[in-house]
XYZ file of C-alpha atoms in Angstrom:
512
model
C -21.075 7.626 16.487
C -20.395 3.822 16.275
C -19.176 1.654 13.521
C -21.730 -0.764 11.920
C -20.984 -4.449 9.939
C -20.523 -2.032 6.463
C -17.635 0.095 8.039
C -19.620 2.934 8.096
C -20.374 5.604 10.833
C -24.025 5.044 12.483
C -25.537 7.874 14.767
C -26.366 4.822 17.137
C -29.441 6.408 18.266
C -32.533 4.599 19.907
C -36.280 5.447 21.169
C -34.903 6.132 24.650
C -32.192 8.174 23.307
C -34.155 10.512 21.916
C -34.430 14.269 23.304
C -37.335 15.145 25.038
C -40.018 18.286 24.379
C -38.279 20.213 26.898
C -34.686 19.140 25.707
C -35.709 19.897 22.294
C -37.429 23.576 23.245
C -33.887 24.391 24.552
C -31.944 22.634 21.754
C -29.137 23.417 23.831
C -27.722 19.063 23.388
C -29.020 19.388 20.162
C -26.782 22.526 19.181
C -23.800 20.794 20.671
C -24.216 17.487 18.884
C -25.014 19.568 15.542
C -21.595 21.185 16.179
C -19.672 18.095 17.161
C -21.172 16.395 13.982
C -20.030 18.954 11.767
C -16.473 19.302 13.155
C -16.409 15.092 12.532
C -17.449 15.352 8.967
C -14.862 18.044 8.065
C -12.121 16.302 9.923
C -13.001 13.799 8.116
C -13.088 15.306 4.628
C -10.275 16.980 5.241
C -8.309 13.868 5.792
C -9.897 12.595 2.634
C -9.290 15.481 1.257
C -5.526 14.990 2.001
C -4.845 11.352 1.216
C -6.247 11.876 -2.266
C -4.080 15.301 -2.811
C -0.949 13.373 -1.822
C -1.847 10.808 -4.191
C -2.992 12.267 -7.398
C 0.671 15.255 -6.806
C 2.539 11.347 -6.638
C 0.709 10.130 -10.277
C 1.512 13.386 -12.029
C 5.229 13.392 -10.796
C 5.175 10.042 -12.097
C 4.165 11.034 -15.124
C 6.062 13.856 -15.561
C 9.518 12.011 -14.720
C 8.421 9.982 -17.618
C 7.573 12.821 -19.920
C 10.856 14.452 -18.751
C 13.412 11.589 -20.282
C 11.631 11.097 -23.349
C 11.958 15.078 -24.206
C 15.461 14.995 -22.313
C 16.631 12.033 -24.664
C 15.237 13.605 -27.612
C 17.278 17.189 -26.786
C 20.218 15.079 -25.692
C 20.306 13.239 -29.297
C 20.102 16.839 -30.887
C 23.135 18.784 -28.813
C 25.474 15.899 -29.375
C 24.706 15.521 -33.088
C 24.891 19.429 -33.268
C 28.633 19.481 -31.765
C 29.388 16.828 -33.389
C 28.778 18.495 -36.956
C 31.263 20.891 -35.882
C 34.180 18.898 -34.602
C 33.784 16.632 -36.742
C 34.632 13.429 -34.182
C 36.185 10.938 -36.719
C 34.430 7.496 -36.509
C 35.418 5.564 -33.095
C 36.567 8.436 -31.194
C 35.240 10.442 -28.397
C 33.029 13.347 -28.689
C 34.894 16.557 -28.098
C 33.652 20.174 -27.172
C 34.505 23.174 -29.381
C 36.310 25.813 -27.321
C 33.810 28.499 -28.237
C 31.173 27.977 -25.293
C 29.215 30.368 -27.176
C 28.558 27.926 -29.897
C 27.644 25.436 -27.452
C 24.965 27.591 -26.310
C 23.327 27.962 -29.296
C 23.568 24.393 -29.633
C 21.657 24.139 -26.504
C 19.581 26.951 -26.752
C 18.169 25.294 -30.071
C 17.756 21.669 -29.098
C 15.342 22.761 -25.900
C 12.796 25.568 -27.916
C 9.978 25.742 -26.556
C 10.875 23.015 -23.215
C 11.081 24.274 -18.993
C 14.463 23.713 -18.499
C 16.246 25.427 -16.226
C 19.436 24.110 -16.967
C 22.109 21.574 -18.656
C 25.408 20.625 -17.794
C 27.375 18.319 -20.503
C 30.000 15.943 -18.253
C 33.053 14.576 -19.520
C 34.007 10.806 -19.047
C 35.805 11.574 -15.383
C 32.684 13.038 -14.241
C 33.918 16.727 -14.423
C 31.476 19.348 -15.537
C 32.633 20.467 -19.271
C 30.233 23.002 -19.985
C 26.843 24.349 -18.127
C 24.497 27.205 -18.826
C 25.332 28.281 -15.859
C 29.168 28.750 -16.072
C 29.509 29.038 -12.447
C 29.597 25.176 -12.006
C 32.040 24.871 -15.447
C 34.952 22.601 -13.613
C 33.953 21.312 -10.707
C 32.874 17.864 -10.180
C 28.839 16.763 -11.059
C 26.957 14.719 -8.357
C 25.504 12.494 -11.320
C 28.560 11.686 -12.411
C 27.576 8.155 -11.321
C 24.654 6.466 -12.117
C 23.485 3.346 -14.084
C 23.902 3.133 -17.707
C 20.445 3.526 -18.813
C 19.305 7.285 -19.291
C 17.012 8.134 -15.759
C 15.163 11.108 -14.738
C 14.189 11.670 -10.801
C 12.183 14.437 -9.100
C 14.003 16.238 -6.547
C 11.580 18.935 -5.807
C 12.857 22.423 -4.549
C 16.457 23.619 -6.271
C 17.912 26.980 -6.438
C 18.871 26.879 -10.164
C 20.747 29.697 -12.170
C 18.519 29.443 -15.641
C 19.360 29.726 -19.511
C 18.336 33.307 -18.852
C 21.387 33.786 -16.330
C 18.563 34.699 -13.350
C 18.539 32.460 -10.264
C 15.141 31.073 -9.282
C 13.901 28.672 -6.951
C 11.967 25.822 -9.108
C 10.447 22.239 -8.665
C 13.034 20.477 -10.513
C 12.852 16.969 -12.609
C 16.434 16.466 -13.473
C 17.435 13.958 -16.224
C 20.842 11.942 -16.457
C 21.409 10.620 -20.010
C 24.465 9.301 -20.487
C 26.323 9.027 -24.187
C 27.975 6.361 -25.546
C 30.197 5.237 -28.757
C 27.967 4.434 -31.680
C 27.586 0.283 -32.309
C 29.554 -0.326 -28.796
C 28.136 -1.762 -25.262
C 27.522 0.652 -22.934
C 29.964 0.959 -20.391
C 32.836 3.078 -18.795
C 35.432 2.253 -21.685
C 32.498 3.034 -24.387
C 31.369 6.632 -22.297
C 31.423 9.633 -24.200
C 29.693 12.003 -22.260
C 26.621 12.652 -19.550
C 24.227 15.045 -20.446
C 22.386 16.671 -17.048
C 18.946 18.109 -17.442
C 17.130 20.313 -15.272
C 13.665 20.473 -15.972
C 10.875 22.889 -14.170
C 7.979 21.337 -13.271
C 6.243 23.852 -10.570
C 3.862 24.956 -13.402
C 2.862 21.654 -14.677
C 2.240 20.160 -11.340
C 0.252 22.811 -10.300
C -2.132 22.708 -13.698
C -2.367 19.021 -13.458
C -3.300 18.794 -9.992
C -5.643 22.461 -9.664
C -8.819 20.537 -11.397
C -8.486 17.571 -8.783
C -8.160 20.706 -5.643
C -11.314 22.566 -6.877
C -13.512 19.316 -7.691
C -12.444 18.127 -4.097
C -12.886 21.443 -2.274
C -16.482 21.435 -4.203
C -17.386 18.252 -2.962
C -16.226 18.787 1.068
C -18.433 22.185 0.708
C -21.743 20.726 -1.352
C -21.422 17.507 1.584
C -20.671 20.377 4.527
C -23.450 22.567 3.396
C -25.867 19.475 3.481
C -25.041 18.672 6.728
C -25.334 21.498 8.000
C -28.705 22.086 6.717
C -29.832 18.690 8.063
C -28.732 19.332 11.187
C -30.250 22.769 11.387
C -34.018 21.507 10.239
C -33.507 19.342 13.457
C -32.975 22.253 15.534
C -35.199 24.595 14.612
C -37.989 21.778 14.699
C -37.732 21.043 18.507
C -40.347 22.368 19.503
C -42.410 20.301 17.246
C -44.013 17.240 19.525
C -41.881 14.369 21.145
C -43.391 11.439 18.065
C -42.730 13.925 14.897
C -39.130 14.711 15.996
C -38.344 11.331 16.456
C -39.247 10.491 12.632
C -38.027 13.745 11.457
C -34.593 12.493 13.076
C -34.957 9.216 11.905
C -35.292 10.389 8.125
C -32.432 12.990 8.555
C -30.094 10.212 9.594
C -30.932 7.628 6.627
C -30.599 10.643 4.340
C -27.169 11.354 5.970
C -26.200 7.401 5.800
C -27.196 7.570 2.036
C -25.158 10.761 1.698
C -21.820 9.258 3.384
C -22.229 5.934 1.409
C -22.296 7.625 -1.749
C -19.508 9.901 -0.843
C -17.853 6.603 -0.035
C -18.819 4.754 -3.537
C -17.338 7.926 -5.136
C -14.029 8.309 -3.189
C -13.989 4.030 -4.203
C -14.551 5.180 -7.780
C -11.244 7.916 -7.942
C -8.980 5.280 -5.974
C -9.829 2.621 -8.878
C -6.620 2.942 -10.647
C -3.971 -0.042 -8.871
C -1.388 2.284 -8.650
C -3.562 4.930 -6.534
C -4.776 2.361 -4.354
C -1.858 0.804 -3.569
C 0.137 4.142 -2.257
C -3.095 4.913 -0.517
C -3.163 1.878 1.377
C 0.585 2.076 2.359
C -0.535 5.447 3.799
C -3.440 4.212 5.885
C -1.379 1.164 7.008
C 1.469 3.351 8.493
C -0.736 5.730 10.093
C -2.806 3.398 12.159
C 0.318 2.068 13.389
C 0.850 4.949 15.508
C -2.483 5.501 17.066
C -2.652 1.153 17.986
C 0.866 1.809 19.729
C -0.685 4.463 22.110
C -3.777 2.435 22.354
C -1.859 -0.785 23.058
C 0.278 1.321 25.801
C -2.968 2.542 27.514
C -4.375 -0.938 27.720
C -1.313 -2.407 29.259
C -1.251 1.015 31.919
C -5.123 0.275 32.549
C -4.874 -3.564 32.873
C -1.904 -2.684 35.849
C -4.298 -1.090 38.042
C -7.538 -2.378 36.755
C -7.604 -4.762 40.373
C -7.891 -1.540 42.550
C -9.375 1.296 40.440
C -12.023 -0.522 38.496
C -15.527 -2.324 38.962
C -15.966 -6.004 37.044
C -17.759 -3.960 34.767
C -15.086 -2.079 33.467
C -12.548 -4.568 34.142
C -14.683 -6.847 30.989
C -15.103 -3.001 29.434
C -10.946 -3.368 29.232
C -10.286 -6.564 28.167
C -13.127 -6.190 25.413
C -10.655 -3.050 23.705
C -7.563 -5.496 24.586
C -8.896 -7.409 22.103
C -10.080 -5.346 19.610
C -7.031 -3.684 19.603
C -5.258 -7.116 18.592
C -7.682 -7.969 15.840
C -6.619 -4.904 14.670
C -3.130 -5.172 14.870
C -3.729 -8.700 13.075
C -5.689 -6.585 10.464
C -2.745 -4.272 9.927
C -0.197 -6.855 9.411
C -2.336 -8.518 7.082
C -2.812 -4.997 4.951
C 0.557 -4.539 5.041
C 1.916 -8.092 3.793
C -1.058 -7.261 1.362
C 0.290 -4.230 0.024
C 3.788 -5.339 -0.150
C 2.558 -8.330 -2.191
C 0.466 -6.611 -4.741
C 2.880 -3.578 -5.073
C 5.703 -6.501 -5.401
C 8.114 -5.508 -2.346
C 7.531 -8.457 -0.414
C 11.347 -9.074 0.202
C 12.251 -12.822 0.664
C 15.094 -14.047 2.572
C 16.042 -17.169 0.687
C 17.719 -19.966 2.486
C 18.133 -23.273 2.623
C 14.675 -24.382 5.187
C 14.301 -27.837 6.112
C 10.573 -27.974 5.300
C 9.443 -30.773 8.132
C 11.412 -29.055 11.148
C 8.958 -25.729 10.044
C 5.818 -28.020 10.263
C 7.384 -29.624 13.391
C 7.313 -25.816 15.239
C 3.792 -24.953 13.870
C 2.376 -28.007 14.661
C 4.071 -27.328 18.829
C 2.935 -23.767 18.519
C -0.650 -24.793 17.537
C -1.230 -28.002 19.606
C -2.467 -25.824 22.460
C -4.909 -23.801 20.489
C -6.146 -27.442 19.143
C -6.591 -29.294 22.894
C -8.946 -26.090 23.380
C -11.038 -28.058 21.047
C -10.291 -31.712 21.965
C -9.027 -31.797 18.496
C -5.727 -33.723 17.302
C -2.761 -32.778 14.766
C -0.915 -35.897 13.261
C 1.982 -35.731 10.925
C 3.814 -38.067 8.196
C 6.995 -37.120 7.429
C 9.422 -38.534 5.146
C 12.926 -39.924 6.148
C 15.654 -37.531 5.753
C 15.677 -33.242 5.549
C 13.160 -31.840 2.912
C 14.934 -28.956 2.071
C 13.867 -26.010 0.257
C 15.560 -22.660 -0.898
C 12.941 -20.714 0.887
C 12.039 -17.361 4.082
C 11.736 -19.527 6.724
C 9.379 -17.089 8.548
C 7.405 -16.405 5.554
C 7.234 -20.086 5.171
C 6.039 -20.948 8.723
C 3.460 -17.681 8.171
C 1.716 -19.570 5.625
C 1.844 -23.416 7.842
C 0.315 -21.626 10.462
C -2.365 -19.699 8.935
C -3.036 -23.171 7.676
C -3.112 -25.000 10.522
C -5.000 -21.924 12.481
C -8.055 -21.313 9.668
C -8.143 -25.805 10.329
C -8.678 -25.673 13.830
C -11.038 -22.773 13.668
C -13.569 -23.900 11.272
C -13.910 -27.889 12.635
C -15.794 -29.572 15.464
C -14.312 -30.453 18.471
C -12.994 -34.074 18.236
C -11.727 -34.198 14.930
C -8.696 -34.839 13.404
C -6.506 -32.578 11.454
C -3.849 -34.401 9.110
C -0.306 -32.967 8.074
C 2.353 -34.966 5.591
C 5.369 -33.792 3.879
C 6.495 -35.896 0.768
C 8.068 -35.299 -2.267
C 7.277 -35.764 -5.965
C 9.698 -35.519 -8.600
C 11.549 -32.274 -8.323
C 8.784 -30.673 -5.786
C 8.147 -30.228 -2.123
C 4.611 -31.419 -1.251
C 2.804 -30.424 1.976
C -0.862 -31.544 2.471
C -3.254 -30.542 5.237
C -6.506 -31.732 5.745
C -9.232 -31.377 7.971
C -12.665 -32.523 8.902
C -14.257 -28.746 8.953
C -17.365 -27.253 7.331
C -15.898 -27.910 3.887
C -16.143 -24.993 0.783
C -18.754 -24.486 -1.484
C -17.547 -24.838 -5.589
C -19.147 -21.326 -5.644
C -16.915 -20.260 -2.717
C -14.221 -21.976 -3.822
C -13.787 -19.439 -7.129
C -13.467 -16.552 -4.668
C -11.281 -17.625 -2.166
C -8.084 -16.074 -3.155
C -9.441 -12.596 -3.122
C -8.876 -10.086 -0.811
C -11.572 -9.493 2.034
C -13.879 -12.265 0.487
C -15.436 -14.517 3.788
C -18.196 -17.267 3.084
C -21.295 -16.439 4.043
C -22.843 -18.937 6.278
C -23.418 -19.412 10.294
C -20.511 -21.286 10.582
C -17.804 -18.863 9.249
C -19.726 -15.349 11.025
C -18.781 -17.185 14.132
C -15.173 -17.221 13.639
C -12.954 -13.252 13.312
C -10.953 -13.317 10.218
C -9.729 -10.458 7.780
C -10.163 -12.481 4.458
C -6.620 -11.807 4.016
C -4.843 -14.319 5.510
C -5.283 -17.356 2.398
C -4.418 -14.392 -0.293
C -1.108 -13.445 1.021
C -0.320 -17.114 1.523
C -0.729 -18.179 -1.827
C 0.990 -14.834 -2.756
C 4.078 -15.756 -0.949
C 4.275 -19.071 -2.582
C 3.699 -18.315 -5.852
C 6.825 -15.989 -4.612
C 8.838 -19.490 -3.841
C 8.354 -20.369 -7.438
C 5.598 -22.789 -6.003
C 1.866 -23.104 -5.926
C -1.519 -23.665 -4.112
C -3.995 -25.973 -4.396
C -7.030 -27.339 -2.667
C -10.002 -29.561 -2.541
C -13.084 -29.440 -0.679
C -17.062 -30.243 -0.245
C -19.119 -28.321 1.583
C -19.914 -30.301 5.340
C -16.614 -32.442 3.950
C -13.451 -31.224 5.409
C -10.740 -29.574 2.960
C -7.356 -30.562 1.712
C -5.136 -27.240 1.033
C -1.698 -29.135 -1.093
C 1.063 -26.772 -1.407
C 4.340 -27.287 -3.895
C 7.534 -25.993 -3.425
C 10.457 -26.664 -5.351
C 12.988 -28.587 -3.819
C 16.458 -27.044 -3.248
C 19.304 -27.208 -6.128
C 21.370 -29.163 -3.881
C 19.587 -31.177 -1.829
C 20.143 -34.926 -1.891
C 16.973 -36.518 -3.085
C 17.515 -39.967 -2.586
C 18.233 -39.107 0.950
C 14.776 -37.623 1.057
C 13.168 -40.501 -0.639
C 14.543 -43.178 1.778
């Protein structure tokens, strides 16, 4: 099998890799690649399979941890004002417990009817455990005895919990932290009443909200298992049939089996819609390819070692060809993960002062080599003085040089690419141009989103993600700045990108 330009799996099979009569009368190769074909498919469903069971268990947690402090602030409200009606707190004072725990628990029992809890613990402002259905833990000292002001609620999974019922049981907890404060005060430690813990059962939910997903999935990976097998089979027991029939039988199996996989592929496209989905889902895929390039990467460099007295020319080129495969896909990775951190916002910044024109001064050294390749030349005008910028330096520099790189790849040899730092009112400005292949209007709409590449001869020459240009203008918008440009197609394009100038730089040094 063999990737084509859609990212899908191909059989790769010509007219002189087709089996013969006699091979087919055997169907001995024929058995083997119907078995190998089916063990591919379910490895891969399986892994599909997976991926989307991890997800969709991660959105009903979600949800659940939501659904959890809603009814845990609700049964919170209810206890206190319960106690309360029988101590009697007098206005500004702290809540106090009666010294019946008895009474509590009906308290308790009453505010959580009909809810999975497992158990509550009511803390007192030092963080000691007051009272707790389970009296065992009465006294001691509550791990959530710090936390934020704001009421949370956090799945923790597996927890041995003693229940309202006074029986131990292992349970899929949700517990909720809402802490109590003085009526009409701010919340704070002075203002703290009490801390009301929750423990909340989810096993059964999570396994009611996630059994439709498991069946519909473990439907689909049998109907799509059950059709290839069947395809495969007509092809073996129809070897005998003569050598110009099999090869169309084959021929119509396969498209059916392409069809099959792309709609498989449309549907799996369809149930990773939602952002959230897709963005967890991509963090998985990013971190799991990492693994598999390291080992690749290692076997490349052991290979290359001894290539000079092991290997023919042939396979020397065959060596250097997955060399570089392997680092467009490393570049591919990076991008996906920059990517995801962008669009899942945790794409941490290190902000520092950056003087803006020594970063263009190191891209520019880095990337006059690449640019000789090509005859071509990189001039600069910079102003007098630092152009400083509160700004990641490296994330900064990412963007120049993606820049400068996507200039020098689409132009001509002998042409000119310009770079000048100025700045305008309160704003770093840094303008490239270059005499390239220019952008379509149409093109220009889609630039900024993901994976999109212009279709024309000049750009399907050149290796490029459609990623690189997205997280760029991601990470400036991040700088408080923005990203411009201008362009004709067969015109060269100007990309103009504003940053705001540091709070303390001196301006009129800049402007000199």
């Amino acid at each position: 099998m063999e990737p084509d330009n859609t990212g899908h799996a191909t059989t790769g099979i010509g007219h002189q890799d087709l089996p013969s009569e006699e091979s087919l009368g055997s169907a001995s190769p024929v058995k083997q690649f119907a078995l190998a074909s089916i063990l591919i498919v379910l490895g891969a469903l399986i892994a599909v399979n997976f991926v989307s069971s991890r997800v969709e268990r991660d959105s009903v947690i979600s949800r659940l941890e939501t659904e959890a402090l809603e009814s845990a602030r609700v049964s919170t409200f209810r206890i206190v004002e319960g106690i309360s009606q029988i101590t009697e707190p007098t206005a500004g004072t702290f809540l106090t417990l009666p010294d019946d725990t008895a009474v509590i628990d009906r308290i308790v029992l009453s505010a959580l009817v009909g809810q999975q809890v497992a158990r509550v613990d009511i803390l007192g402002t030092s963080g000691e455990i007051l009272y707790s259905t389970d009296p065992y833990y009465i006294g001691n000292d509550s791990e959530y005895r710090r936390g934020p002001t704001y009421a949370t609620s956090e799945y923790v999974g597996a927890a041995a919990i003693s229940g309202l019922d006074g029986q131990t049981s292992l349970i899929e907890a949700v517990i909720s932290r809402i802490p109590v404060y003085t009526e009409g005060s701010i919340p704070g430690t002075d203002s703290l009443e009490t801390i009301v813990v929750i423990y909340r059962d989810v096993a059964s939910a999570i396994d009611a909200a996630t059994g439709a997903g498991a069946r519909f999935r473990l439907g689909m990976t049998m109907g799509v298992m059950a059709i290839v097998f069947a395809s495969l089979m007509i092809v073996v027991m129809r070897g005998h049939r003569a050598q110009t029939e099999s090869r169309k039988k084959l021929r119509e199996l396969l498209v059916h089996e392409h069809i099959l996989v792309s709609e498989l592929d449309q549907r799996n496209a369809d149930l990773r819609s939602a952002d959230e989905a897709r963005l967890r889902l991509l963090s998985v895929v990013t971190h799991e390819l990492g693994n598999p390039l390291t080992s690749i990467s290692a076997f490349i460099s052991i290979l290359s070692k001894n290539r000079d007295r092991n290997f023919s020319d042939r396979e020397i080129r065959m060596v250097a060809a997955i060399g570089r495969s392997e680092v467009q896909m490393r570049l591919l990775l990076d991008d996906l993960v920059d990517l995801s951190r962008v669009e899942a916002n945790e794409l941490e910044l290190s902000i520092a002062p950056v003087d803006i024109t020594d970063v263009v001064k190191g891209v520019v050294e880095s990337m006059t080599p690449v640019a000789d390749e090509k005859s071509q030349t990189i001039s600069t005008v910079f102003p007098n003085g630092v152009v400083s910028v509160d700004g990641d330096r490296a994330r900064l520099d990412q963007v120049i040089t993606n820049l400068v790189s996507n200039a020098t790849k689409y132009s001509p040899v002998n042409t000119e690419i310009k770079i000048s730092v100025s700045v305008e009112s309160s704003l770093c400005v840094i303008e490239l141009t270059d005499q390239g292949i220019g952008i379509s209007k149409e093109d220009q709409k889609k630039l900024f989103t993901p994976f999109f590449r212009a279709e024309n001869a000049q750009t399907r020459e050149v290796y490029g993600t459609g990623l690189g240009l997205v997280i760029c203008k991601q990470i400036i918008e991040l700088h408080g700045g923005k990203m411009t440009l201008r362009s004709a197609q067969g015109s060269g394009t100007t990309f103009r990108v504003e940053i705001p100038i540091a709070e303390n730089d001196d301006q009129s040094a800049i402007a000199a």
